[in-house]
Amino acid sequence: MAGLFKDKITTRNLRGDFFGGITAGVVALPLALAMGVASGLGPIAGLYGAIFVGFFAALFGGTESQVSGPTGPMTVVVAGLAASLAAATGDGNNLTLIFAAIVIAGILQILMGVLRLGEYIRLVPYPVISGFMSGIGGIIIIIQLAPLLGQSSPPAVTDALLFAPTAFRQANFLAFAIGVMSFLIAMYWPKKLARYVPGPLAALIIGTLLSTFTGGVPILGEIPSGLPSLNIPYFDVSTISLIGKAALVLALLGAIDSLLTSLVADNMTRTRHDSNQELIGQGIGNTIAGLFGGTAGAGATMRTVVNIRTGGITRLSGMIHALFLLAIVLGLGPLASYIPMTVLAGILVKVGVDIIDWGYLKVCFRGPRWDFALMVLVLGLTIFVDLISAVAVGVVLASLAYVEKAAKEQVAHLKSHDSLLPMSDEETALRKTLGNSLNLLEFRGPLSFGALADLSHHARSLFTNDELKTVLLDLSQINELDLSAMRALETISVDAHSYGRQVHLCGVNEKIREALKSLKADTHLKDINFHESRLKALKVISSS
């Protein structure tokens, strides 16, 4: 086990890790309870999730000071799965199926890490992440409106919105007052006091004590204590599509959530995390959590920041945080049964507010309109459709927009520049002699398929010019071409042949030549059309 620790363990580190882990555990306690309730699995599932994901993600993960556990985004997915399964099976008790999805999600995360996909998670564009996170924050707030008013909330967002007027008419105003007070305490708890008692924990204690004296407020009720039992994953043909989809969403969402938190930890500790190892650690944590009745989790930003600020340096801090919560489960479970639902709702509303990307929302009108539109679209899809559709649509649209922009820049370069590479005196003289009978197209960098489509049209328009006799394609800066690029070269050569023009290529390496030949894309490109250098090509063209 010692080999897992990258940092040298010293007495100073141990002290910092101990206090960091304990403090993070104190912060995690009310959040784990609240997210367990919100997930539909119950408060004890939230605690088990914090314990198992927190311990094993710290032990096997790739971010030394990260603290993991149930997070808002993961809770939203689990709650959505519970609602979908209840609608599909007509049975609200589908815990075994939900835990099966969590186990599968953990296995998928392990595979993502083994296949070294961690580096690609950071390629998700910021407007997509912003809209996605703000949408999740909105979902949490919407679903907690009814519990804040002392009512039970439908798990689906649209149902929760439709139920909101009824919840207001039937509101328990004492519960509402305690819930709002809990939200305000969690949100505005003084920083000086937060060094000793974190805001969410203060809200939990004060709200619980107040409701105990006043009465008349719905509480959690009996909470199991002790060690969990093993849950063997099970699902049938009728539910496999729902479980598979939810598992994929959990795996991707947990990966994004965790690696974003890893970046925050890197910035604070001036270290660099191992993204693939982090995915393996998160996967192991979620797999074990699902096997033992815990809800899904990921790297938790607030708990990680608290851990680092109070001295947490190595992965020991995350493990200590989990062991602290285990001690709470084994010893203080009965006391948690008196916690009011509205207090947890107030804490969760604060979590939802924190997740919303207020920083971008304040300045979104000043940036590119396309980025703003993309963010709004992803936000809407997140709230009213589903999370995986939101991310998929956002990434696809952002990628297409980038391809279009890159294509325009590449084609503009081809149209406006004869050459960006320095030409020798001999090349310049030959180029001047050929005049308008030659058009030189120089390629640089990877060619996008969007640019290649426009390139074919551009070349065709050149061939209609009676002065033009030859087009020279300089590929000396290109190492390889994909299928789209090779088909574009074939189209140019075919069009040139039909117009009675010549196409010459220079700087084409052997790899590209072989690929063109294997795809039979060189029908009108003979050996005399290929030249080792631009100078040799210009000499051949000028002498023909």
Coordinates of C-alpha atoms in Angstrom, one line a residue:
M1 CA 0.0 0.0 0.0
A2 CA 2.9 2.4 0.7
G3 CA 3.7 2.3 -3.0
L4 CA 0.4 4.1 -3.7
F5 CA 1.5 7.2 -1.9
K6 CA 3.4 9.6 -4.1
D7 CA 4.2 12.1 -1.3
K8 CA 6.6 11.2 1.5
I9 CA 4.6 10.7 4.7
T10 CA 6.0 12.8 7.6
T11 CA 4.7 13.8 11.0
R12 CA 3.6 17.2 9.6
N13 CA 1.8 15.5 6.7
L14 CA 0.0 13.1 9.1
R15 CA -1.2 15.9 11.2
G16 CA -2.4 17.9 8.2
D17 CA -4.1 14.9 6.7
F18 CA -5.8 14.0 10.0
F19 CA -7.3 17.5 10.5
G20 CA -8.1 17.9 6.8
G21 CA -9.8 14.5 6.7
I22 CA -11.8 15.1 9.9
T23 CA -12.9 18.5 8.7
A24 CA -13.9 17.2 5.3
G25 CA -15.8 14.5 7.0
V26 CA -17.7 17.0 9.1
V27 CA -18.6 18.9 6.0
A28 CA -19.6 15.7 4.2
L29 CA -21.9 14.4 6.9
P30 CA -24.9 16.7 6.2
L31 CA -24.3 16.6 2.4
A32 CA -24.2 12.8 2.3
L33 CA -27.4 12.5 4.3
A34 CA -29.1 15.1 2.1
M35 CA -28.0 13.6 -1.2
G36 CA -28.9 10.1 0.0
V37 CA -32.4 11.3 0.6
A38 CA -32.5 13.2 -2.7
S39 CA -31.3 10.2 -4.7
G40 CA -34.3 8.2 -3.5
L41 CA -32.0 5.6 -1.8
G42 CA -32.3 7.0 1.7
P43 CA -29.9 8.8 4.0
I44 CA -27.9 5.7 4.9
A45 CA -27.1 5.1 1.2
G46 CA -25.7 8.6 1.1
L47 CA -23.4 7.9 4.0
Y48 CA -22.3 4.5 2.6
G49 CA -21.6 6.2 -0.7
A50 CA -19.4 8.8 1.0
I51 CA -17.6 6.0 2.9
F52 CA -16.9 3.6 0.1
V53 CA -16.3 6.0 -2.7
G54 CA -14.4 8.4 -0.4
F55 CA -12.1 5.6 0.9
F56 CA -11.3 3.6 -2.3
A57 CA -11.1 6.6 -4.6
A58 CA -8.6 8.1 -2.3
L59 CA -6.7 4.9 -2.0
F60 CA -6.5 4.0 -5.7
G61 CA -7.1 7.4 -7.3
G62 CA -4.7 9.8 -9.1
T63 CA -5.3 13.0 -7.1
E64 CA -3.5 13.0 -3.8
S65 CA -5.7 15.5 -1.8
Q66 CA -9.1 14.8 -3.4
V67 CA -12.1 13.9 -1.3
S68 CA -14.8 12.0 -3.0
G69 CA -18.4 11.2 -2.2
P70 CA -22.0 11.8 -3.3
T71 CA -22.3 15.0 -5.4
G72 CA -25.2 16.9 -6.8
P73 CA -24.8 15.8 -10.5
M74 CA -24.5 12.1 -9.5
T75 CA -27.5 12.4 -7.2
V76 CA -29.6 13.8 -10.0
V77 CA -28.9 10.8 -12.2
V78 CA -29.6 8.3 -9.5
A79 CA -32.9 10.0 -8.7
G80 CA -33.8 10.1 -12.3
L81 CA -33.1 6.3 -12.7
A82 CA -35.2 5.6 -9.6
A83 CA -38.1 7.5 -11.2
S84 CA -37.7 5.8 -14.6
L85 CA -37.5 2.4 -13.1
A86 CA -40.6 3.1 -11.0
A87 CA -42.5 4.2 -14.1
A88 CA -41.3 1.2 -16.1
T89 CA -41.9 -1.5 -13.6
G90 CA -44.8 -0.1 -11.6
D91 CA -42.7 -0.7 -8.4
G92 CA -41.1 2.0 -6.4
N93 CA -38.7 -0.5 -4.7
N94 CA -36.0 -1.0 -7.3
L95 CA -33.0 -0.6 -5.1
T96 CA -31.2 -3.8 -6.4
L97 CA -31.5 -2.5 -10.0
I98 CA -30.2 1.0 -9.0
F99 CA -27.2 -0.5 -7.2
A100 CA -26.6 -2.7 -10.3
A101 CA -26.4 0.5 -12.4
I102 CA -23.9 2.0 -9.9
V103 CA -21.7 -1.1 -10.1
I104 CA -21.7 -1.1 -13.9
A105 CA -20.9 2.6 -13.9
G106 CA -17.9 1.9 -11.7
I107 CA -16.7 -0.8 -14.0
L108 CA -17.1 1.5 -17.0
Q109 CA -15.0 4.1 -15.2
I110 CA -12.3 1.5 -14.5
L111 CA -12.2 0.6 -18.2
M112 CA -12.0 4.3 -19.1
G113 CA -9.0 4.7 -17.0
V114 CA -7.4 1.4 -18.3
L115 CA -8.0 2.6 -21.9
R116 CA -6.5 6.0 -21.0
L117 CA -9.5 8.0 -21.9
G118 CA -9.0 10.5 -19.0
E119 CA -7.1 13.0 -21.2
Y120 CA -10.1 13.3 -23.5
I121 CA -12.6 14.3 -20.8
R122 CA -11.0 17.8 -20.6
L123 CA -11.8 18.3 -24.3
V124 CA -15.5 19.0 -23.5
P125 CA -16.0 22.7 -24.4
Y126 CA -16.6 25.2 -21.6
P127 CA -20.1 26.4 -22.7
V128 CA -21.2 22.7 -22.6
I129 CA -19.8 22.2 -19.1
S130 CA -21.3 25.6 -18.0
G131 CA -24.8 24.8 -19.3
F132 CA -24.6 21.2 -18.0
M133 CA -23.6 22.2 -14.4
S134 CA -26.1 25.1 -14.3
G135 CA -28.8 22.7 -15.4
I136 CA -27.9 20.3 -12.7
G137 CA -28.0 23.1 -10.2
G138 CA -31.5 24.0 -11.5
I139 CA -32.7 20.4 -11.2
I140 CA -31.6 20.1 -7.6
I141 CA -33.4 23.4 -6.6
I142 CA -36.6 22.4 -8.5
I143 CA -36.8 19.0 -6.9
Q144 CA -36.2 20.4 -3.4
L145 CA -39.0 23.0 -3.6
A146 CA -41.6 20.6 -2.2
P147 CA -39.5 19.2 0.7
L148 CA -38.6 22.8 1.6
L149 CA -42.4 23.4 2.0
G150 CA -42.8 20.2 4.1
Q151 CA -44.2 18.1 1.3
S152 CA -43.0 15.0 -0.6
S153 CA -41.6 15.8 -4.0
P154 CA -42.1 13.8 -7.3
P155 CA -38.6 12.6 -8.5
A156 CA -39.0 13.9 -12.1
V157 CA -38.3 17.5 -12.8
T158 CA -41.4 18.2 -14.9
D159 CA -43.6 16.5 -12.3
A160 CA -41.9 18.6 -9.5
L161 CA -42.6 21.8 -11.4
L162 CA -46.3 20.8 -12.0
F163 CA -46.6 19.9 -8.3
A164 CA -45.1 23.2 -7.1
P165 CA -48.4 25.2 -7.0
T166 CA -50.0 22.3 -5.0
A167 CA -47.0 22.3 -2.6
F168 CA -47.4 26.0 -2.0
R169 CA -51.1 25.7 -1.3
Q170 CA -50.5 22.8 1.2
A171 CA -47.3 24.3 2.6
N172 CA -46.2 23.6 6.2
F173 CA -45.1 27.1 6.9
L174 CA -43.1 26.1 10.0
A175 CA -41.2 23.6 7.9
F176 CA -40.7 26.2 5.3
A177 CA -39.4 28.7 7.8
I178 CA -36.9 26.2 9.2
G179 CA -35.8 25.2 5.7
V180 CA -35.2 28.8 4.6
M181 CA -33.3 29.4 7.8
S182 CA -31.1 26.3 7.1
F183 CA -30.4 27.6 3.6
L184 CA -29.4 31.0 4.9
I185 CA -27.2 29.6 7.6
A186 CA -25.5 27.3 5.1
M187 CA -25.1 30.1 2.6
Y188 CA -24.0 33.0 4.9
W189 CA -22.3 31.2 7.8
P190 CA -19.4 33.5 8.9
K191 CA -16.0 32.4 7.7
K192 CA -14.5 32.8 11.1
L193 CA -16.9 30.4 12.6
A194 CA -16.6 28.0 9.6
R195 CA -13.1 27.3 10.7
Y196 CA -14.6 25.4 13.6
V197 CA -18.1 24.4 12.4
P198 CA -18.8 24.4 8.7
G199 CA -21.9 26.1 7.5
P200 CA -23.8 23.0 6.3
L201 CA -23.1 21.3 9.7
A202 CA -24.2 24.4 11.6
A203 CA -27.5 24.5 9.5
L204 CA -28.0 20.8 10.3
I205 CA -27.5 21.2 14.0
I206 CA -29.5 24.4 14.5
G207 CA -32.3 23.3 12.3
T208 CA -32.6 19.9 14.0
L209 CA -32.6 21.4 17.5
L210 CA -35.2 24.0 16.5
S211 CA -37.5 21.5 15.0
T212 CA -37.1 19.2 18.1
F213 CA -38.5 22.0 20.3
T214 CA -41.2 23.1 18.0
G215 CA -42.4 19.8 16.6
G216 CA -44.7 19.5 13.6
V217 CA -42.0 19.1 11.0
P218 CA -41.4 15.9 9.0
I219 CA -38.2 14.1 10.0
L220 CA -36.0 11.4 8.4
G221 CA -37.2 8.7 10.8
E222 CA -35.4 5.5 11.6
I223 CA -32.0 5.1 9.9
P224 CA -30.2 1.7 9.8
S225 CA -26.9 1.7 11.6
G226 CA -24.0 -0.8 11.5
L227 CA -22.1 -2.3 8.6
P228 CA -23.9 -2.8 5.2
S229 CA -24.7 -6.1 3.6
L230 CA -23.6 -7.2 0.2
N231 CA -25.9 -6.5 -2.7
I232 CA -25.5 -8.9 -5.7
P233 CA -26.2 -6.9 -8.9
Y234 CA -29.3 -8.0 -10.8
F235 CA -31.3 -6.8 -13.7
D236 CA -33.6 -8.3 -16.4
V237 CA -34.2 -7.8 -20.1
S238 CA -37.0 -5.3 -19.5
T239 CA -34.8 -2.9 -17.6
I240 CA -31.4 -3.5 -19.1
S241 CA -31.7 -0.4 -21.5
L242 CA -32.6 1.9 -18.6
I243 CA -29.8 0.6 -16.4
G244 CA -27.2 0.6 -19.2
K245 CA -28.0 4.2 -20.1
A246 CA -28.0 5.4 -16.5
A247 CA -24.7 3.5 -15.9
L248 CA -23.1 5.3 -18.9
V249 CA -24.3 8.7 -17.7
L250 CA -23.1 8.0 -14.2
A251 CA -19.7 6.9 -15.5
L252 CA -19.2 9.9 -17.9
L253 CA -20.7 12.4 -15.4
G254 CA -18.6 11.1 -12.5
A255 CA -15.5 11.2 -14.7
I256 CA -16.1 14.9 -15.7
D257 CA -17.1 15.8 -12.1
S258 CA -14.0 14.2 -10.6
L259 CA -11.5 15.4 -13.1
L260 CA -12.7 19.0 -12.9
T261 CA -12.3 18.8 -9.1
S262 CA -8.8 17.3 -9.7
L263 CA -7.9 20.5 -11.7
V264 CA -9.1 22.6 -8.7
A265 CA -6.9 20.5 -6.4
D266 CA -3.9 20.9 -8.8
N267 CA -4.3 24.7 -8.8
M268 CA -4.4 24.8 -5.0
T269 CA -1.5 22.3 -4.3
R270 CA 0.7 23.1 -7.3
T271 CA 0.7 19.5 -8.2
R272 CA -0.5 17.5 -11.3
H273 CA -3.0 14.6 -11.0
D274 CA -3.0 11.4 -13.0
S275 CA -6.4 11.5 -14.8
N276 CA -6.4 7.9 -15.9
Q277 CA -5.5 6.6 -12.4
E278 CA -8.2 8.9 -10.9
L279 CA -10.8 7.3 -13.1
I280 CA -9.6 3.8 -12.0
G281 CA -9.9 4.9 -8.3
Q282 CA -13.4 6.5 -8.8
G283 CA -14.5 3.3 -10.6
I284 CA -13.3 1.1 -7.8
G285 CA -15.0 3.3 -5.3
N286 CA -18.4 3.3 -7.2
T287 CA -18.2 -0.4 -7.8
I288 CA -17.8 -1.2 -4.1
A289 CA -20.4 1.4 -3.1
G290 CA -22.9 -0.2 -5.4
L291 CA -22.1 -3.7 -4.0
F292 CA -22.7 -2.5 -0.4
G293 CA -25.7 -0.2 -0.8
G294 CA -24.1 3.1 -1.3
T295 CA -25.1 5.8 -3.8
A296 CA -22.8 6.9 -6.6
G297 CA -20.1 9.5 -6.0
A298 CA -17.4 11.5 -7.6
G299 CA -14.7 14.0 -6.6
A300 CA -16.4 16.6 -4.5
T301 CA -15.0 20.2 -5.0
M302 CA -16.2 21.8 -1.7
R303 CA -14.9 18.9 0.4
T304 CA -11.6 18.8 -1.5
V305 CA -11.1 22.5 -1.0
V306 CA -11.9 22.2 2.7
N307 CA -9.5 19.3 3.0
I308 CA -6.6 21.1 1.4
R309 CA -7.2 24.4 3.3
T310 CA -7.1 22.5 6.6
G311 CA -3.9 20.7 5.9
G312 CA -4.8 17.6 3.8
I313 CA -1.8 16.8 1.5
T314 CA -1.8 13.1 0.7
R315 CA -4.5 10.5 -0.1
L316 CA -4.5 9.6 3.6
S317 CA -6.8 12.7 4.2
G318 CA -9.5 11.3 1.9
M319 CA -9.3 7.9 3.6
I320 CA -9.5 9.5 7.1
H321 CA -12.6 11.4 5.9
A322 CA -14.3 8.1 5.0
L323 CA -13.3 6.4 8.3
F324 CA -14.7 9.3 10.3
L325 CA -18.0 8.9 8.5
L326 CA -17.9 5.1 9.2
A327 CA -17.5 5.9 12.9
I328 CA -20.6 8.2 12.7
V329 CA -22.6 5.4 11.0
L330 CA -21.6 2.8 13.6
G331 CA -22.2 5.1 16.6
L332 CA -24.5 8.0 16.0
G333 CA -27.0 6.6 13.4
P334 CA -30.1 6.8 15.8
L335 CA -29.5 10.6 16.4
A336 CA -29.7 11.3 12.6
S337 CA -33.3 10.0 12.6
Y338 CA -34.4 13.3 14.1
I339 CA -33.1 15.5 11.3
P340 CA -35.9 17.3 9.5
M341 CA -36.4 16.8 5.8
T342 CA -36.7 20.5 5.3
V343 CA -33.3 21.1 6.8
L344 CA -31.7 18.8 4.3
A345 CA -33.7 20.5 1.5
G346 CA -32.4 23.8 2.6
I347 CA -28.8 22.5 2.5
L348 CA -29.4 20.9 -0.9
V349 CA -30.8 24.2 -2.3
K350 CA -27.5 25.8 -1.3
V351 CA -25.7 23.0 -3.1
G352 CA -27.8 23.7 -6.2
V353 CA -27.1 27.4 -6.0
D354 CA -23.3 26.7 -5.7
I355 CA -23.3 24.4 -8.8
I356 CA -24.9 27.0 -11.1
D357 CA -22.2 28.8 -13.1
W358 CA -22.9 32.3 -11.9
G359 CA -19.5 33.6 -13.1
Y360 CA -20.3 32.9 -16.7
L361 CA -24.0 33.8 -16.4
K362 CA -23.0 37.3 -15.3
V363 CA -20.8 37.9 -18.4
C364 CA -22.4 35.6 -21.0
F365 CA -23.9 38.5 -23.0
R366 CA -20.5 40.0 -23.6
G367 CA -18.9 36.9 -25.2
P368 CA -19.6 35.2 -28.5
R369 CA -23.3 34.7 -29.2
W370 CA -22.8 31.1 -30.3
D371 CA -21.2 30.1 -27.0
F372 CA -24.1 31.7 -25.1
A373 CA -26.7 29.9 -27.3
L374 CA -24.9 26.6 -26.8
M375 CA -24.8 27.0 -23.1
V376 CA -28.6 27.8 -23.0
L377 CA -29.4 24.8 -25.2
V378 CA -27.4 22.4 -23.0
L379 CA -28.9 23.9 -19.9
G380 CA -32.4 23.4 -21.3
L381 CA -31.7 19.8 -22.4
T382 CA -30.2 19.0 -19.0
I383 CA -33.3 20.1 -17.1
F384 CA -36.1 19.0 -19.5
V385 CA -34.7 16.1 -21.5
D386 CA -31.8 14.1 -19.9
L387 CA -28.1 14.6 -19.0
I388 CA -26.5 12.4 -21.6
S389 CA -28.5 14.0 -24.5
A390 CA -27.5 17.4 -23.2
V391 CA -23.7 16.6 -23.2
A392 CA -23.9 14.6 -26.5
V393 CA -25.7 17.4 -28.4
G394 CA -23.5 20.1 -26.9
V395 CA -20.2 18.3 -27.8
V396 CA -21.4 17.5 -31.3
L397 CA -22.6 21.1 -32.0
A398 CA -19.4 22.6 -30.5
S399 CA -17.3 20.2 -32.6
L400 CA -19.2 21.1 -35.8
A401 CA -18.8 24.8 -35.0
Y402 CA -15.1 24.4 -34.5
V403 CA -14.8 22.4 -37.7
E404 CA -16.6 25.1 -39.6
K405 CA -14.4 27.9 -38.2
A406 CA -11.2 25.9 -38.9
A407 CA -12.4 25.2 -42.4
K408 CA -13.1 28.8 -43.2
E409 CA -9.7 29.8 -41.9
Q410 CA -7.9 27.1 -43.9
V411 CA -9.8 27.9 -47.1
A412 CA -9.2 31.6 -46.6
H413 CA -5.5 30.9 -46.3
L414 CA -5.5 28.9 -49.5
K415 CA -7.3 31.7 -51.4
S416 CA -5.3 34.6 -50.1
H417 CA -1.7 33.3 -50.0
D418 CA 0.5 31.9 -52.7
S419 CA 3.0 30.5 -50.2
L420 CA 3.8 30.9 -46.6
L421 CA 7.1 29.0 -46.9
P422 CA 10.1 31.1 -48.0
M423 CA 10.9 30.6 -51.7
S424 CA 14.4 30.5 -53.0
D425 CA 15.5 32.9 -55.8
E426 CA 15.3 30.1 -58.4
E427 CA 11.8 29.2 -57.2
T428 CA 10.7 32.8 -57.3
A429 CA 12.0 33.3 -60.8
L430 CA 10.2 30.1 -62.1
R431 CA 7.0 31.1 -60.3
K432 CA 7.1 34.6 -61.9
T433 CA 7.8 33.1 -65.4
L434 CA 4.7 30.8 -65.1
G435 CA 2.5 33.7 -64.1
N436 CA -1.3 33.1 -64.0
S437 CA -0.9 29.8 -65.7
L438 CA 0.0 28.3 -62.3
N439 CA -1.8 28.3 -59.0
L440 CA 0.1 27.1 -56.0
L441 CA -1.9 25.7 -53.0
E442 CA 0.1 25.1 -49.9
F443 CA -1.3 22.9 -47.1
R444 CA -0.4 23.2 -43.5
G445 CA -1.5 21.3 -40.4
P446 CA -4.3 18.7 -40.2
L447 CA -6.9 19.4 -42.8
S448 CA -10.5 19.4 -41.5
F449 CA -13.1 17.6 -43.6
G450 CA -15.0 20.9 -43.7
A451 CA -12.1 22.7 -45.4
L452 CA -11.7 19.8 -47.9
A453 CA -15.2 20.1 -49.1
D454 CA -14.7 23.8 -49.8
L455 CA -11.3 23.1 -51.3
S456 CA -12.8 21.0 -54.0
H457 CA -15.2 23.8 -54.9
H458 CA -12.4 26.3 -54.9
A459 CA -10.3 24.2 -57.2
R460 CA -13.2 23.7 -59.5
S461 CA -13.6 27.5 -59.8
L462 CA -9.9 27.8 -60.6
F463 CA -10.2 25.4 -63.5
T464 CA -12.8 27.6 -65.2
N465 CA -10.1 30.3 -65.6
D466 CA -8.8 30.0 -69.2
E467 CA -5.4 31.4 -68.2
L468 CA -4.8 28.6 -65.6
K469 CA -3.0 25.5 -67.0
T470 CA -1.6 23.9 -63.8
V471 CA -2.4 23.6 -60.1
L472 CA 0.5 22.7 -57.8
L473 CA -0.4 21.2 -54.5
D474 CA 2.4 21.5 -51.9
L475 CA 2.0 18.8 -49.2
S476 CA 5.5 19.1 -47.8
Q477 CA 4.1 20.2 -44.4
I478 CA 1.6 17.3 -44.2
N479 CA 2.6 14.0 -42.7
E480 CA -0.6 12.0 -43.2
L481 CA -4.1 12.4 -44.8
D482 CA -7.4 10.9 -43.7
L483 CA -10.0 9.4 -46.1
S484 CA -11.7 12.8 -46.6
A485 CA -8.5 14.5 -47.6
M486 CA -7.5 11.7 -50.0
R487 CA -11.0 11.7 -51.7
A488 CA -10.7 15.5 -52.0
L489 CA -7.3 15.1 -53.9
E490 CA -9.0 12.5 -56.1
T491 CA -11.9 14.9 -56.9
I492 CA -9.4 17.7 -57.7
S493 CA -7.5 15.4 -60.1
V494 CA -10.7 14.2 -61.8
D495 CA -12.0 17.7 -62.2
A496 CA -8.6 18.9 -63.6
H497 CA -8.6 16.1 -66.1
S498 CA -12.2 17.0 -67.3
Y499 CA -11.2 20.6 -67.7
G500 CA -8.0 19.7 -69.5
R501 CA -5.8 21.1 -66.7
Q502 CA -2.8 19.5 -65.0
V503 CA -2.4 18.7 -61.3
H504 CA 1.1 18.3 -59.8
L505 CA 1.9 17.4 -56.2
C506 CA 5.2 18.0 -54.3
G507 CA 6.5 16.9 -50.9
V508 CA 4.2 13.9 -50.7
N509 CA 5.7 11.2 -48.5
E510 CA 5.7 7.5 -49.2
K511 CA 3.0 6.8 -46.6
I512 CA 0.5 9.2 -48.4
R513 CA 1.4 7.7 -51.8
E514 CA 0.7 4.2 -50.6
A515 CA -2.6 5.3 -49.0
L516 CA -3.7 7.0 -52.3
K517 CA -2.8 3.9 -54.2
S518 CA -4.6 1.5 -51.9
L519 CA -7.8 3.5 -52.0
K520 CA -7.5 3.9 -55.8
A521 CA -7.6 7.7 -55.4
D522 CA -4.7 8.3 -57.8
T523 CA -6.5 7.3 -61.0
H524 CA -5.4 10.6 -62.7
L525 CA -2.2 11.1 -60.7
K526 CA 0.7 9.3 -62.4
D527 CA 4.3 9.2 -61.2
I528 CA 5.1 12.2 -63.3
N529 CA 2.7 14.2 -61.3
F530 CA 4.6 13.6 -58.0
H531 CA 7.7 15.6 -57.2
E532 CA 10.2 15.4 -54.4
S533 CA 10.4 19.2 -53.8
R534 CA 8.6 22.3 -54.9
L535 CA 11.7 23.4 -57.0
K536 CA 11.7 20.2 -59.0
A537 CA 7.9 20.5 -59.6
L538 CA 8.3 24.1 -60.8
K539 CA 11.1 23.0 -63.2
V540 CA 9.0 20.2 -64.7
I541 CA 5.9 22.5 -65.0
S542 CA 7.9 25.3 -66.7
S543 CA 9.5 23.0 -69.2
S544 CA 6.2 21.3 -70.2

